[in-house]
PDB file of C-alpha atoms and ligand atoms in Angstrom:
ATOM      1  CA  UNK A   1    -152.805 206.323-107.743  1.00  0.00           C
ATOM      2  CA  UNK A   2    -151.741 209.709-108.997  1.00  0.00           C
ATOM      3  CA  UNK A   3    -148.061 209.981-109.859  1.00  0.00           C
ATOM      4  CA  UNK A   4    -146.872 213.523-109.359  1.00  0.00           C
ATOM      5  CA  UNK A   5    -143.163 212.900-109.600  1.00  0.00           C
ATOM      6  CA  UNK A   6    -140.894 210.143-110.828  1.00  0.00           C
ATOM      7  CA  UNK A   7    -137.136 210.310-111.237  1.00  0.00           C
ATOM      8  CA  UNK A   8    -134.137 208.079-111.570  1.00  0.00           C
ATOM      9  CA  UNK A   9    -132.126 208.060-108.337  1.00  0.00           C
ATOM     10  CA  UNK A  10    -129.186 205.904-109.358  1.00  0.00           C
ATOM     11  CA  UNK A  11    -128.090 203.067-111.611  1.00  0.00           C
ATOM     12  CA  UNK A  12    -126.299 201.007-109.005  1.00  0.00           C
ATOM     13  CA  UNK A  13    -123.582 198.581-110.000  1.00  0.00           C
ATOM     14  CA  UNK A  14    -122.996 197.445-106.421  1.00  0.00           C
ATOM     15  CA  UNK A  15    -124.438 197.515-102.935  1.00  0.00           C
ATOM     16  CA  UNK A  16    -122.435 200.572-101.925  1.00  0.00           C
ATOM     17  CA  UNK A  17    -124.489 202.632-104.357  1.00  0.00           C
ATOM     18  CA  UNK A  18    -127.971 201.628-103.167  1.00  0.00           C
ATOM     19  CA  UNK A  19    -129.927 204.557-101.704  1.00  0.00           C
ATOM     20  CA  UNK A  20    -129.579 204.618 -97.918  1.00  0.00           C
ATOM     21  CA  UNK A  21    -132.934 206.262 -97.300  1.00  0.00           C
ATOM     22  CA  UNK A  22    -135.341 204.021 -95.375  1.00  0.00           C
ATOM     23  CA  UNK A  23    -138.255 204.445 -97.804  1.00  0.00           C
ATOM     24  CA  UNK A  24    -139.923 201.202 -98.950  1.00  0.00           C
ATOM     25  CA  UNK A  25    -139.365 199.677-102.364  1.00  0.00           C
ATOM     26  CA  UNK A  26    -140.729 197.231-104.933  1.00  0.00           C
ATOM     27  CA  UNK A  27    -138.368 195.342-107.240  1.00  0.00           C
ATOM     28  CA  UNK A  28    -139.165 194.254-110.790  1.00  0.00           C
ATOM     29  CA  UNK A  29    -137.747 190.919-111.825  1.00  0.00           C
ATOM     30  CA  UNK A  30    -138.162 188.868-114.961  1.00  0.00           C
ATOM     31  CA  UNK A  31    -136.660 187.440-118.090  1.00  0.00           C
ATOM     32  CA  UNK A  32    -134.675 189.855-120.189  1.00  0.00           C
ATOM     33  CA  UNK A  33    -136.867 191.637-122.717  1.00  0.00           C
ATOM     34  CA  UNK A  34    -140.115 190.484-121.053  1.00  0.00           C
ATOM     35  CA  UNK A  35    -141.303 194.039-120.337  1.00  0.00           C
ATOM     36  CA  UNK A  36    -140.023 195.111-116.901  1.00  0.00           C
ATOM     37  CA  UNK A  37    -139.107 198.647-117.915  1.00  0.00           C
ATOM     38  CA  UNK A  38    -142.329 199.006-119.904  1.00  0.00           C
ATOM     39  CA  UNK A  39    -144.249 197.996-116.782  1.00  0.00           C
ATOM     40  CA  UNK A  40    -142.627 200.791-114.771  1.00  0.00           C
ATOM     41  CA  UNK A  41    -143.245 203.347-117.495  1.00  0.00           C
ATOM     42  CA  UNK A  42    -146.902 202.397-117.783  1.00  0.00           C
ATOM     43  CA  UNK A  43    -147.454 202.458-114.025  1.00  0.00           C
ATOM     44  CA  UNK A  44    -146.066 205.981-113.728  1.00  0.00           C
ATOM     45  CA  UNK A  45    -147.399 207.166-117.123  1.00  0.00           C
ATOM     46  CA  UNK A  46    -143.999 208.211-118.412  1.00  0.00           C
ATOM     47  CA  UNK A  47    -143.026 206.997-121.820  1.00  0.00           C
ATOM     48  CA  UNK A  48    -139.334 206.569-121.344  1.00  0.00           C
ATOM     49  CA  UNK A  49    -138.191 207.066-117.779  1.00  0.00           C
ATOM     50  CA  UNK A  50    -137.193 203.437-117.435  1.00  0.00           C
ATOM     51  CA  UNK A  51    -135.220 202.635-120.533  1.00  0.00           C
ATOM     52  CA  UNK A  52    -136.776 200.006-122.760  1.00  0.00           C
ATOM     53  CA  UNK A  53    -134.937 198.325-125.568  1.00  0.00           C
ATOM     54  CA  UNK A  54    -135.390 195.844-128.336  1.00  0.00           C
ATOM     55  CA  UNK A  55    -131.931 194.529-127.431  1.00  0.00           C
ATOM     56  CA  UNK A  56    -132.263 192.051-124.588  1.00  0.00           C
ATOM     57  CA  UNK A  57    -129.808 191.885-121.725  1.00  0.00           C
ATOM     58  CA  UNK A  58    -129.127 195.614-121.762  1.00  0.00           C
ATOM     59  CA  UNK A  59    -129.892 196.549-118.198  1.00  0.00           C
ATOM     60  CA  UNK A  60    -126.916 195.435-116.115  1.00  0.00           C
ATOM     61  CA  UNK A  61    -127.415 197.658-113.118  1.00  0.00           C
ATOM     62  CA  UNK A  62    -130.083 197.998-110.460  1.00  0.00           C
ATOM     63  CA  UNK A  63    -131.953 201.130-111.471  1.00  0.00           C
ATOM     64  CA  UNK A  64    -133.669 202.911-108.591  1.00  0.00           C
ATOM     65  CA  UNK A  65    -136.584 205.226-109.389  1.00  0.00           C
ATOM     66  CA  UNK A  66    -138.271 207.407-106.788  1.00  0.00           C
ATOM     67  CA  UNK A  67    -142.028 207.896-107.077  1.00  0.00           C
ATOM     68  CA  UNK A  68    -143.873 210.763-105.350  1.00  0.00           C
ATOM     69  CA  UNK A  69    -140.941 210.958-102.896  1.00  0.00           C
ATOM     70  CA  UNK A  70    -142.589 207.978-101.170  1.00  0.00           C
ATOM     71  CA  UNK A  71    -141.189 204.749-102.550  1.00  0.00           C
ATOM     72  CA  UNK A  72    -138.689 203.217-104.960  1.00  0.00           C
ATOM     73  CA  UNK A  73    -139.161 201.023-107.977  1.00  0.00           C
ATOM     74  CA  UNK A  74    -136.052 198.942-108.598  1.00  0.00           C
ATOM     75  CA  UNK A  75    -135.546 197.724-112.159  1.00  0.00           C
ATOM     76  CA  UNK A  76    -133.453 194.569-111.838  1.00  0.00           C
ATOM     77  CA  UNK A  77    -131.368 193.115-114.700  1.00  0.00           C
ATOM     78  CA  UNK A  78    -133.227 190.394-116.582  1.00  0.00           C
ATOM     79  CA  UNK A  79    -132.251 186.735-116.761  1.00  0.00           C
ATOM     80  CA  UNK A  80    -132.392 184.014-119.356  1.00  0.00           C
ATOM     81  CA  UNK A  81    -130.721 185.763-122.252  1.00  0.00           C
ATOM     82  CA  UNK A  82    -128.794 183.085-124.124  1.00  0.00           C
ATOM     83  CA  UNK A  83    -125.918 185.207-125.386  1.00  0.00           C
ATOM     84  CA  UNK A  84    -124.479 185.967-121.990  1.00  0.00           C
ATOM     85  CA  UNK A  85    -121.056 184.680-120.965  1.00  0.00           C
ATOM     86  CA  UNK A  86    -120.478 182.458-117.959  1.00  0.00           C
ATOM     87  CA  UNK A  87    -118.670 185.303-116.263  1.00  0.00           C
ATOM     88  CA  UNK A  88    -121.560 187.735-116.768  1.00  0.00           C
ATOM     89  CA  UNK A  89    -123.986 185.120-115.523  1.00  0.00           C
ATOM     90  CA  UNK A  90    -121.973 184.633-112.334  1.00  0.00           C
ATOM     91  CA  UNK A  91    -121.841 188.373-111.819  1.00  0.00           C
ATOM     92  CA  UNK A  92    -125.622 188.564-112.240  1.00  0.00           C
ATOM     93  CA  UNK A  93    -126.028 185.889-109.549  1.00  0.00           C
ATOM     94  CA  UNK A  94    -123.842 187.833-107.155  1.00  0.00           C
ATOM     95  CA  UNK A  95    -125.808 191.021-107.795  1.00  0.00           C
ATOM     96  CA  UNK A  96    -129.081 189.239-107.058  1.00  0.00           C
ATOM     97  CA  UNK A  97    -127.774 187.710-103.852  1.00  0.00           C
ATOM     98  CA  UNK A  98    -126.413 191.059-102.709  1.00  0.00           C
ATOM     99  CA  UNK A  99    -129.751 192.708-103.269  1.00  0.00           C
ATOM    100  CA  UNK A 100    -132.495 190.199-102.449  1.00  0.00           C
ATOM    101  CA  UNK A 101    -130.827 188.563 -99.462  1.00  0.00           C
ATOM    102  CA  UNK A 102    -130.263 191.712 -97.445  1.00  0.00           C
ATOM    103  CA  UNK A 103    -132.255 194.689 -98.625  1.00  0.00           C
ATOM    104  CA  UNK A 104    -134.368 195.821 -95.682  1.00  0.00           C
ATOM    105  CA  UNK A 105    -136.355 198.357 -97.708  1.00  0.00           C
ATOM    106  CA  UNK A 106    -137.626 195.705-100.105  1.00  0.00           C
ATOM    107  CA  UNK A 107    -141.305 194.980 -99.390  1.00  0.00           C
ATOM    108  CA  UNK A 108    -142.323 192.884-102.393  1.00  0.00           C
ATOM    109  CA  UNK A 109    -141.191 191.838-105.849  1.00  0.00           C
ATOM    110  CA  UNK A 110    -143.194 192.067-109.028  1.00  0.00           C
ATOM    111  CA  UNK A 111    -142.180 189.074-111.145  1.00  0.00           C
ATOM    112  CA  UNK A 112    -142.976 189.932-114.739  1.00  0.00           C
ATOM    113  CA  UNK A 113    -143.782 187.068-117.054  1.00  0.00           C
ATOM    114  CA  UNK A 114    -145.237 186.802-120.556  1.00  0.00           C
ATOM    115  CA  UNK A 115    -148.911 185.744-120.487  1.00  0.00           C
ATOM    116  CA  UNK A 116    -148.510 184.000-123.841  1.00  0.00           C
ATOM    117  CA  UNK A 117    -145.994 181.416-122.697  1.00  0.00           C
ATOM    118  CA  UNK A 118    -145.430 178.746-120.110  1.00  0.00           C
ATOM    119  CA  UNK A 119    -143.130 180.204-117.434  1.00  0.00           C
ATOM    120  CA  UNK A 120    -139.560 179.143-118.208  1.00  0.00           C
ATOM    121  CA  UNK A 121    -137.410 177.125-115.859  1.00  0.00           C
ATOM    122  CA  UNK A 122    -135.666 180.396-114.964  1.00  0.00           C
ATOM    123  CA  UNK A 123    -139.042 181.960-114.104  1.00  0.00           C
ATOM    124  CA  UNK A 124    -139.804 179.029-111.820  1.00  0.00           C
ATOM    125  CA  UNK A 125    -136.378 179.297-110.175  1.00  0.00           C
ATOM    126  CA  UNK A 126    -136.836 183.029-109.677  1.00  0.00           C
ATOM    127  CA  UNK A 127    -140.230 182.598-108.050  1.00  0.00           C
ATOM    128  CA  UNK A 128    -138.841 179.964-105.674  1.00  0.00           C
ATOM    129  CA  UNK A 129    -135.759 182.079-104.990  1.00  0.00           C
ATOM    130  CA  UNK A 130    -137.912 185.059-103.962  1.00  0.00           C
ATOM    131  CA  UNK A 131    -140.170 182.904-101.815  1.00  0.00           C
ATOM    132  CA  UNK A 132    -137.090 181.492-100.106  1.00  0.00           C
ATOM    133  CA  UNK A 133    -136.482 185.010 -98.736  1.00  0.00           C
ATOM    134  CA  UNK A 134    -140.117 185.033 -97.626  1.00  0.00           C
ATOM    135  CA  UNK A 135    -140.885 187.931 -99.903  1.00  0.00           C
ATOM    136  CA  UNK A 136    -144.382 188.625-101.233  1.00  0.00           C
ATOM    137  CA  UNK A 137    -144.313 188.104-104.996  1.00  0.00           C
ATOM    138  CA  UNK A 138    -146.868 189.682-107.294  1.00  0.00           C
ATOM    139  CA  UNK A 139    -146.788 187.913-110.629  1.00  0.00           C
ATOM    140  CA  UNK A 140    -147.539 190.313-113.462  1.00  0.00           C
ATOM    141  CA  UNK A 141    -148.664 188.425-116.561  1.00  0.00           C
ATOM    142  CA  UNK A 142    -147.865 191.040-119.167  1.00  0.00           C
ATOM    143  CA  UNK A 143    -148.490 191.443-122.906  1.00  0.00           C
ATOM    144  CA  UNK A 144    -152.170 190.751-122.268  1.00  0.00           C
ATOM    145  CA  UNK A 145    -152.918 192.703-125.453  1.00  0.00           C
ATOM    146  CA  UNK A 146    -151.231 189.905-127.447  1.00  0.00           C
ATOM    147  CA  UNK A 147    -153.756 187.156-126.639  1.00  0.00           C
ATOM    148  CA  UNK A 148    -157.447 186.733-127.360  1.00  0.00           C
ATOM    149  CA  UNK A 149    -159.914 187.436-124.541  1.00  0.00           C
ATOM    150  CA  UNK A 150    -161.065 183.815-124.611  1.00  0.00           C
ATOM    151  CA  UNK A 151    -157.555 182.578-123.760  1.00  0.00           C
ATOM    152  CA  UNK A 152    -157.016 184.676-120.649  1.00  0.00           C
ATOM    153  CA  UNK A 153    -158.434 182.370-118.008  1.00  0.00           C
ATOM    154  CA  UNK A 154    -156.645 179.325-119.324  1.00  0.00           C
ATOM    155  CA  UNK A 155    -153.275 181.113-119.543  1.00  0.00           C
ATOM    156  CA  UNK A 156    -153.590 182.501-116.011  1.00  0.00           C
ATOM    157  CA  UNK A 157    -154.428 179.097-114.569  1.00  0.00           C
ATOM    158  CA  UNK A 158    -151.511 177.526-116.442  1.00  0.00           C
ATOM    159  CA  UNK A 159    -149.116 180.172-115.064  1.00  0.00           C
ATOM    160  CA  UNK A 160    -150.422 179.776-111.511  1.00  0.00           C
ATOM    161  CA  UNK A 161    -149.990 175.995-111.717  1.00  0.00           C
ATOM    162  CA  UNK A 162    -146.572 175.944-113.388  1.00  0.00           C
ATOM    163  CA  UNK A 163    -145.130 178.406-110.867  1.00  0.00           C
ATOM    164  CA  UNK A 164    -146.882 176.533-108.045  1.00  0.00           C
ATOM    165  CA  UNK A 165    -147.892 179.935-106.732  1.00  0.00           C
ATOM    166  CA  UNK A 166    -148.858 180.472-103.134  1.00  0.00           C
ATOM    167  CA  UNK A 167    -152.516 181.440-102.650  1.00  0.00           C
ATOM    168  CA  UNK A 168    -151.634 184.756-101.000  1.00  0.00           C
ATOM    169  CA  UNK A 169    -149.581 185.931-103.986  1.00  0.00           C
ATOM    170  CA  UNK A 170    -151.437 188.004-106.564  1.00  0.00           C
ATOM    171  CA  UNK A 171    -151.443 187.036-110.249  1.00  0.00           C
ATOM    172  CA  UNK A 172    -152.319 190.104-112.286  1.00  0.00           C
ATOM    173  CA  UNK A 173    -153.040 190.182-116.023  1.00  0.00           C
ATOM    174  CA  UNK A 174    -151.487 193.328-117.437  1.00  0.00           C
ATOM    175  CA  UNK A 175    -150.656 195.194-120.608  1.00  0.00           C
ATOM    176  CA  UNK A 176    -148.119 197.976-120.884  1.00  0.00           C
ATOM    177  CA  UNK A 177    -149.562 198.674-124.281  1.00  0.00           C
ATOM    178  CA  UNK A 178    -153.169 199.346-123.180  1.00  0.00           C
ATOM    179  CA  UNK A 179    -152.771 199.936-119.434  1.00  0.00           C
ATOM    180  CA  UNK A 180    -155.154 197.128-118.557  1.00  0.00           C
ATOM    181  CA  UNK A 181    -154.468 195.777-115.057  1.00  0.00           C
ATOM    182  CA  UNK A 182    -152.880 198.988-113.877  1.00  0.00           C
ATOM    183  CA  UNK A 183    -155.392 199.747-111.111  1.00  0.00           C
ATOM    184  CA  UNK A 184    -155.170 196.266-109.630  1.00  0.00           C
ATOM    185  CA  UNK A 185    -151.372 196.383-109.819  1.00  0.00           C
ATOM    186  CA  UNK A 186    -151.325 199.732-107.991  1.00  0.00           C
ATOM    187  CA  UNK A 187    -153.692 198.522-105.279  1.00  0.00           C
ATOM    188  CA  UNK A 188    -151.564 195.445-104.682  1.00  0.00           C
ATOM    189  CA  UNK A 189    -148.320 197.411-104.611  1.00  0.00           C
ATOM    190  CA  UNK A 190    -149.601 200.093-102.277  1.00  0.00           C
ATOM    191  CA  UNK A 191    -150.801 197.478 -99.822  1.00  0.00           C
ATOM    192  CA  UNK A 192    -147.335 195.860 -99.824  1.00  0.00           C
ATOM    193  CA  UNK A 193    -145.737 199.275 -99.377  1.00  0.00           C
ATOM    194  CA  UNK A 194    -148.096 200.142 -96.541  1.00  0.00           C
ATOM    195  CA  UNK A 195    -149.023 203.373 -98.297  1.00  0.00           C
TER     196      UNK A 195
HETATM  197  N1  GTP B 201    -147.510 194.456-127.086  1.00  0.00           N
HETATM  198  C1  GTP B 201    -146.818 194.635-125.958  1.00  0.00           C
HETATM  199  N2  GTP B 201    -145.468 194.824-125.997  1.00  0.00           N
HETATM  200  C2  GTP B 201    -144.797 194.996-124.835  1.00  0.00           C
HETATM  201  C3  GTP B 201    -145.460 194.985-123.573  1.00  0.00           C
HETATM  202  N3  GTP B 201    -144.533 195.161-122.594  1.00  0.00           N
HETATM  203  C4  GTP B 201    -143.338 195.286-123.230  1.00  0.00           C
HETATM  204  N4  GTP B 201    -143.477 195.190-124.572  1.00  0.00           N
HETATM  205  C5  GTP B 201    -142.378 195.283-125.580  1.00  0.00           C
HETATM  206  O1  GTP B 201    -141.386 194.317-125.268  1.00  0.00           O
HETATM  207  C6  GTP B 201    -140.059 194.830-125.541  1.00  0.00           C
HETATM  208  C7  GTP B 201    -139.181 194.729-124.294  1.00  0.00           C
HETATM  209  O2  GTP B 201    -139.664 195.582-123.290  1.00  0.00           O
HETATM  210  P1  GTP B 201    -138.758 196.163-122.093  1.00  0.00           P
HETATM  211  O3  GTP B 201    -139.671 196.882-121.179  1.00  0.00           O
HETATM  212  O4  GTP B 201    -137.574 196.875-122.630  1.00  0.00           O
HETATM  213  O5  GTP B 201    -138.275 194.785-121.420  1.00  0.00           O
HETATM  214  P2  GTP B 201    -137.256 194.590-120.180  1.00  0.00           P
HETATM  215  O6  GTP B 201    -137.764 193.410-119.448  1.00  0.00           O
HETATM  216  O7  GTP B 201    -137.112 195.849-119.428  1.00  0.00           O
HETATM  217  O8  GTP B 201    -135.915 194.219-120.956  1.00  0.00           O
HETATM  218  P3  GTP B 201    -134.384 194.225-120.390  1.00  0.00           P
HETATM  219  O9  GTP B 201    -134.185 195.458-119.594  1.00  0.00           O
HETATM  220  O10 GTP B 201    -133.533 194.147-121.626  1.00  0.00           O
HETATM  221  O11 GTP B 201    -134.258 192.982-119.560  1.00  0.00           O
HETATM  222  C8  GTP B 201    -140.250 196.246-126.045  1.00  0.00           C
HETATM  223  O12 GTP B 201    -140.234 196.225-127.439  1.00  0.00           O
HETATM  224  C9  GTP B 201    -141.651 196.623-125.526  1.00  0.00           C
HETATM  225  O13 GTP B 201    -142.295 197.579-126.316  1.00  0.00           O
HETATM  226  C10 GTP B 201    -146.912 194.791-123.566  1.00  0.00           C
HETATM  227  O14 GTP B 201    -147.589 194.758-122.532  1.00  0.00           O
HETATM  228  N5  GTP B 201    -147.512 194.631-124.794  1.00  0.00           N
HETATM  229 MG1   MG B 202    -135.342 196.929-118.945  1.00  0.00          MG
END
């Protein structure tokens, strides 16, 4: 996939601000600081379009990016950051409901998890939540560069089992650092986008 153009459309704080264009989109979900923004940047080969940070819990808006004028990536605020107030947590829940329950343009979600660790309870809840809306979920097991080659198979099987993944959902080992997994991730996304 050749990316000719990529731009931020809007950082949306509420539904009113979502783009109204009917073009298809893929959302990125995952724990805060797991590597969602890095995933976007690697996929489109732009170092810093999607803002990455060492401070977790930073992204509190839905950030819409337009790629090749053909589809949107939607960077969704992360979950599971301990130092978040009850009020912020409730607001996050409302934002998710507003987006995932009703967004017609949404074709699939990429759930980003860390290949080094057992998916958290929040990861499991998120996977089930997305499946409840009958959405295709591609699970991106990122930070592949951080484990030894010999551990890959075992980690992937563990992730598949813990999430109780459906057979039709793709589980893709990936590294934003090296770009490994990028071609498979593109192929899977384009098929969901019908492009
Ligand atoms: N080694 C390695 N580091 C990664 C990888 N992906 C992300 N990181 C690092 O992990 C940290 C968090 O990455 P982000 O992309 O900002 O994570 P995020 O999920 O967007 O975080 P929030 O927006 O705060 O929820 C950064 O320091 C990245 O450089 C990867 O594949 N390999
Ligand atoms: Mg981010």
